[in-house]
CSV table of C-alpha atoms in Angstrom, one decimal:
chain,number,residue,atom,x,y,z
A,281,ILE,CA,26.3,-113.4,-156.0
A,282,MET,CA,28.1,-111.2,-153.9
A,283,VAL,CA,30.2,-112.8,-151.3
A,284,THR,CA,31.5,-111.1,-148.1
A,285,SER,CA,32.8,-112.9,-145.1
A,286,SER,CA,33.2,-112.0,-141.0
A,287,LEU,CA,35.8,-110.5,-141.1
A,288,PRO,CA,38.7,-108.8,-142.9
A,289,ASN,CA,41.8,-111.7,-143.8
A,290,GLU,CA,39.7,-114.8,-144.7
A,291,GLY,CA,40.3,-115.2,-148.7
A,292,LYS,CA,37.0,-113.8,-149.8
A,293,SER,CA,38.6,-111.7,-152.1
A,294,THR,CA,41.1,-115.0,-153.7
A,295,ILE,CA,37.4,-117.4,-153.4
A,296,THR,CA,35.0,-115.4,-155.0
A,297,GLY,CA,37.5,-113.6,-157.9
A,298,ASN,CA,38.2,-118.3,-158.0
A,299,LEU,CA,34.1,-118.6,-158.3
A,300,ALA,CA,33.5,-116.0,-161.5
A,301,VAL,CA,36.5,-117.7,-163.4
A,302,VAL,CA,35.3,-121.3,-162.7
A,303,MET,CA,31.7,-119.6,-164.0
A,304,ALA,CA,33.8,-118.2,-167.0
A,305,GLN,CA,35.1,-122.1,-168.1
A,306,SER,CA,32.1,-123.3,-168.0
A,307,GLY,CA,30.6,-120.8,-171.2
A,308,SER,CA,29.1,-118.5,-168.9
A,309,LYS,CA,29.6,-115.2,-169.4
A,310,VAL,CA,30.4,-113.3,-166.1
A,311,LEU,CA,31.4,-109.8,-164.3
A,312,LEU,CA,33.6,-110.1,-161.2
A,313,VAL,CA,32.7,-106.4,-159.1
A,314,GLY,CA,35.0,-105.5,-156.8
A,315,ALA,CA,32.2,-103.5,-154.0
A,316,ASP,CA,34.6,-103.8,-150.9
A,317,LEU,CA,35.9,-100.0,-151.2
A,318,ARG,CA,37.8,-100.0,-148.4
A,319,ARG,CA,40.8,-102.6,-148.8
A,320,PRO,CA,40.0,-103.8,-152.3
A,321,GLN,CA,42.0,-106.7,-153.5
A,322,LEU,CA,40.5,-108.5,-157.3
A,323,PHE,CA,42.6,-106.1,-158.9
A,324,GLU,CA,45.9,-107.5,-158.3
A,325,MET,CA,44.5,-110.5,-159.0
A,326,PHE,CA,44.2,-110.8,-162.2
A,327,GLY,CA,47.0,-108.3,-162.2
A,328,GLN,CA,45.2,-104.5,-163.0
A,329,LYS,CA,45.2,-101.4,-162.0
A,330,ASN,CA,42.2,-100.6,-159.3
A,331,VAL,CA,41.6,-97.2,-161.2
A,332,PRO,CA,39.1,-96.4,-162.5
A,333,GLY,CA,36.5,-98.7,-161.3
A,334,LEU,CA,32.9,-98.7,-159.9
A,335,VAL,CA,33.7,-95.7,-157.9
A,336,ASP,CA,34.5,-93.8,-160.8
A,337,LEU,CA,31.5,-96.0,-163.5
A,338,LEU,CA,29.8,-94.9,-160.5
A,339,ILE,CA,30.9,-90.3,-159.4
A,340,ASP,CA,31.9,-89.7,-163.4
A,341,GLU,CA,30.4,-92.5,-166.4
A,342,ASP,CA,33.2,-93.4,-166.9
A,343,PRO,CA,33.4,-95.7,-169.4
A,344,ASN,CA,37.6,-97.2,-168.5
A,345,SER,CA,36.6,-99.1,-165.7
A,346,LEU,CA,35.1,-101.9,-167.0
A,347,ARG,CA,38.1,-104.5,-168.4
A,348,HIS,CA,37.8,-107.1,-170.8
A,349,ILE,CA,40.1,-109.9,-170.1
A,350,SER,CA,41.1,-112.1,-172.2
A,351,SER,CA,42.6,-114.6,-169.9
A,352,PRO,CA,40.6,-115.9,-168.4
A,353,ARG,CA,38.2,-115.1,-170.6
A,354,ILE,CA,35.2,-112.4,-167.7
A,355,ASP,CA,35.0,-108.7,-167.6
A,356,PHE,CA,36.3,-106.7,-164.4
A,357,LEU,CA,34.9,-104.1,-163.0
A,358,PRO,CA,37.6,-102.9,-159.4
A,359,ALA,CA,36.6,-100.8,-156.6
A,360,GLY,CA,38.0,-97.6,-158.1
A,361,THR,CA,39.1,-94.4,-156.5
A,362,ILE,CA,39.0,-95.3,-153.2
A,363,PRO,CA,35.5,-93.3,-151.3
A,364,PRO,CA,35.5,-91.4,-148.4
A,365,ASN,CA,32.1,-92.5,-148.0
A,366,PRO,CA,31.4,-95.9,-149.5
A,367,ALA,CA,27.7,-97.0,-147.9
A,368,ASP,CA,26.5,-94.5,-149.3
A,369,LEU,CA,27.6,-94.9,-152.1
A,370,LEU,CA,26.7,-99.0,-152.2
A,371,GLU,CA,23.6,-97.9,-151.1
A,372,SER,CA,22.9,-94.8,-154.0
A,373,LYS,CA,20.6,-95.4,-156.2
A,374,ARG,CA,23.4,-95.1,-159.1
A,375,MET,CA,24.3,-99.0,-157.9
A,376,ALA,CA,21.2,-100.3,-157.6
A,377,LYS,CA,20.5,-98.9,-161.1
A,378,LEU,CA,23.7,-100.4,-161.8
A,379,LEU,CA,23.7,-103.9,-160.5
A,380,LEU,CA,19.8,-104.6,-162.8
A,381,GLN,CA,21.7,-103.2,-165.7
A,382,LEU,CA,24.5,-105.7,-165.1
A,383,ARG,CA,21.5,-108.2,-164.4
A,384,GLU,CA,20.2,-108.0,-168.0
A,385,ARG,CA,23.9,-108.6,-169.8
A,386,TYR,CA,26.1,-111.2,-168.1
A,387,ASP,CA,24.8,-115.0,-166.7
A,388,TYR,CA,26.1,-113.8,-163.5
A,389,VAL,CA,27.1,-110.8,-162.6
A,390,VAL,CA,30.1,-111.9,-158.7
A,391,ILE,CA,30.3,-109.8,-156.0
A,392,ASP,CA,33.1,-109.8,-154.3
A,393,ALA,CA,31.6,-107.3,-150.7
A,394,PRO,CA,34.0,-106.0,-147.6
A,395,PRO,CA,33.1,-108.3,-144.3
A,396,VAL,CA,29.5,-107.9,-142.8
A,397,LEU,CA,30.3,-107.1,-139.1
A,398,PRO,CA,33.7,-104.1,-139.5
A,399,VAL,CA,30.5,-102.2,-141.1
A,400,THR,CA,27.8,-102.5,-143.0
A,401,ASP,CA,28.2,-102.3,-146.8
A,402,ALA,CA,27.2,-106.3,-147.1
A,403,GLN,CA,24.2,-105.4,-145.6
A,404,ILE,CA,23.8,-102.5,-147.9
A,405,LEU,CA,24.3,-105.3,-151.3
A,406,ALA,CA,22.8,-108.3,-150.2
A,407,PRO,CA,18.5,-106.8,-150.4
A,408,LEU,CA,20.3,-106.3,-153.9
A,409,VAL,CA,21.1,-110.3,-154.9
A,410,ASP,CA,19.9,-113.5,-155.4
A,411,ILE,CA,22.6,-115.2,-154.0
A,412,VAL,CA,24.9,-114.4,-150.5
A,413,LEU,CA,27.8,-117.2,-149.8
A,414,MET,CA,30.1,-116.7,-147.2
A,415,VAL,CA,33.7,-117.1,-146.1
A,416,VAL,CA,34.5,-118.2,-143.1
A,417,GLU,CA,37.6,-119.7,-141.6
A,418,PRO,CA,37.2,-122.1,-139.4
A,419,CYS,CA,40.2,-122.2,-135.9
A,420,ARG,CA,39.9,-118.0,-136.6
A,421,VAL,CA,37.1,-117.1,-136.7
A,422,PRO,CA,34.9,-117.2,-133.3
A,423,GLU,CA,31.8,-119.5,-133.5
A,424,LYS,CA,30.2,-116.1,-132.2
A,425,ALA,CA,31.3,-113.9,-135.1
A,426,ALA,CA,29.7,-115.7,-137.9
A,427,LEU,CA,26.6,-116.1,-135.5
A,428,GLN,CA,26.2,-112.8,-135.6
A,429,VAL,CA,26.9,-112.1,-139.0
A,430,VAL,CA,23.1,-114.5,-139.8
A,431,SER,CA,21.7,-112.4,-137.5
A,432,THR,CA,23.0,-109.0,-139.2
A,433,LEU,CA,22.2,-110.3,-142.5
A,434,ALA,CA,18.4,-111.8,-140.7
A,435,ASP,CA,18.5,-108.0,-140.2
A,436,VAL,CA,17.9,-107.1,-143.4
A,437,ASP,CA,15.6,-109.9,-144.4
A,438,VAL,CA,18.5,-112.1,-146.0
A,439,LYS,CA,20.0,-115.4,-145.4
A,440,ILE,CA,22.8,-117.2,-146.1
A,441,SER,CA,22.3,-119.5,-149.5
A,442,GLY,CA,26.2,-121.0,-148.7
A,443,VAL,CA,29.0,-121.2,-146.7
A,444,ILE,CA,32.4,-121.7,-147.9
A,445,LEU,CA,35.5,-123.1,-145.2
A,446,ASN,CA,38.5,-121.6,-145.9
A,447,ASP,CA,41.0,-123.0,-143.9
A,448,LYS,CA,44.1,-121.0,-146.3
A,449,SER,CA,46.7,-120.8,-142.5
A,450,GLY,CA,46.2,-124.6,-143.2
A,451,SER,CA,46.0,-125.0,-139.5
A,452,GLY,CA,43.6,-127.6,-140.5
A,453,PHE,CA,39.5,-127.6,-139.4
């Protein structure tokens, strides 16, 4: 399951982390992956260090990248060292192979991806997952931007499976 948004600061990382926790509380074996390699934030939510993480696992095969968090009971792979070429790393054969391996080990792999419009990273990851969820902050994100996300993902043959409306500003819908 990949969670993305149109633009930065729509609450995507918070929703992704909470989704993983709720799934784990239902008894599922869950891995939460921080794939926002440009502006990682998930590690703060769980009181973890960002390094080592996904980037370090892909490049150096660092075994300390994967964390086991006891409360909540999830496994966590933070983004890791910020690379000079995030899109290239996410598009690598290593990343595709890693996701296939993780799919076999977990009931759910929940991926916090960057927003779609500023960078191509979510477009790269979306074809590798089964479900794409989009977080939208109504009243802040223009309708045109949200529609552009649908079109951008359609360009890589991906349909959005669901939309999460997040009124994080409290301004109301």
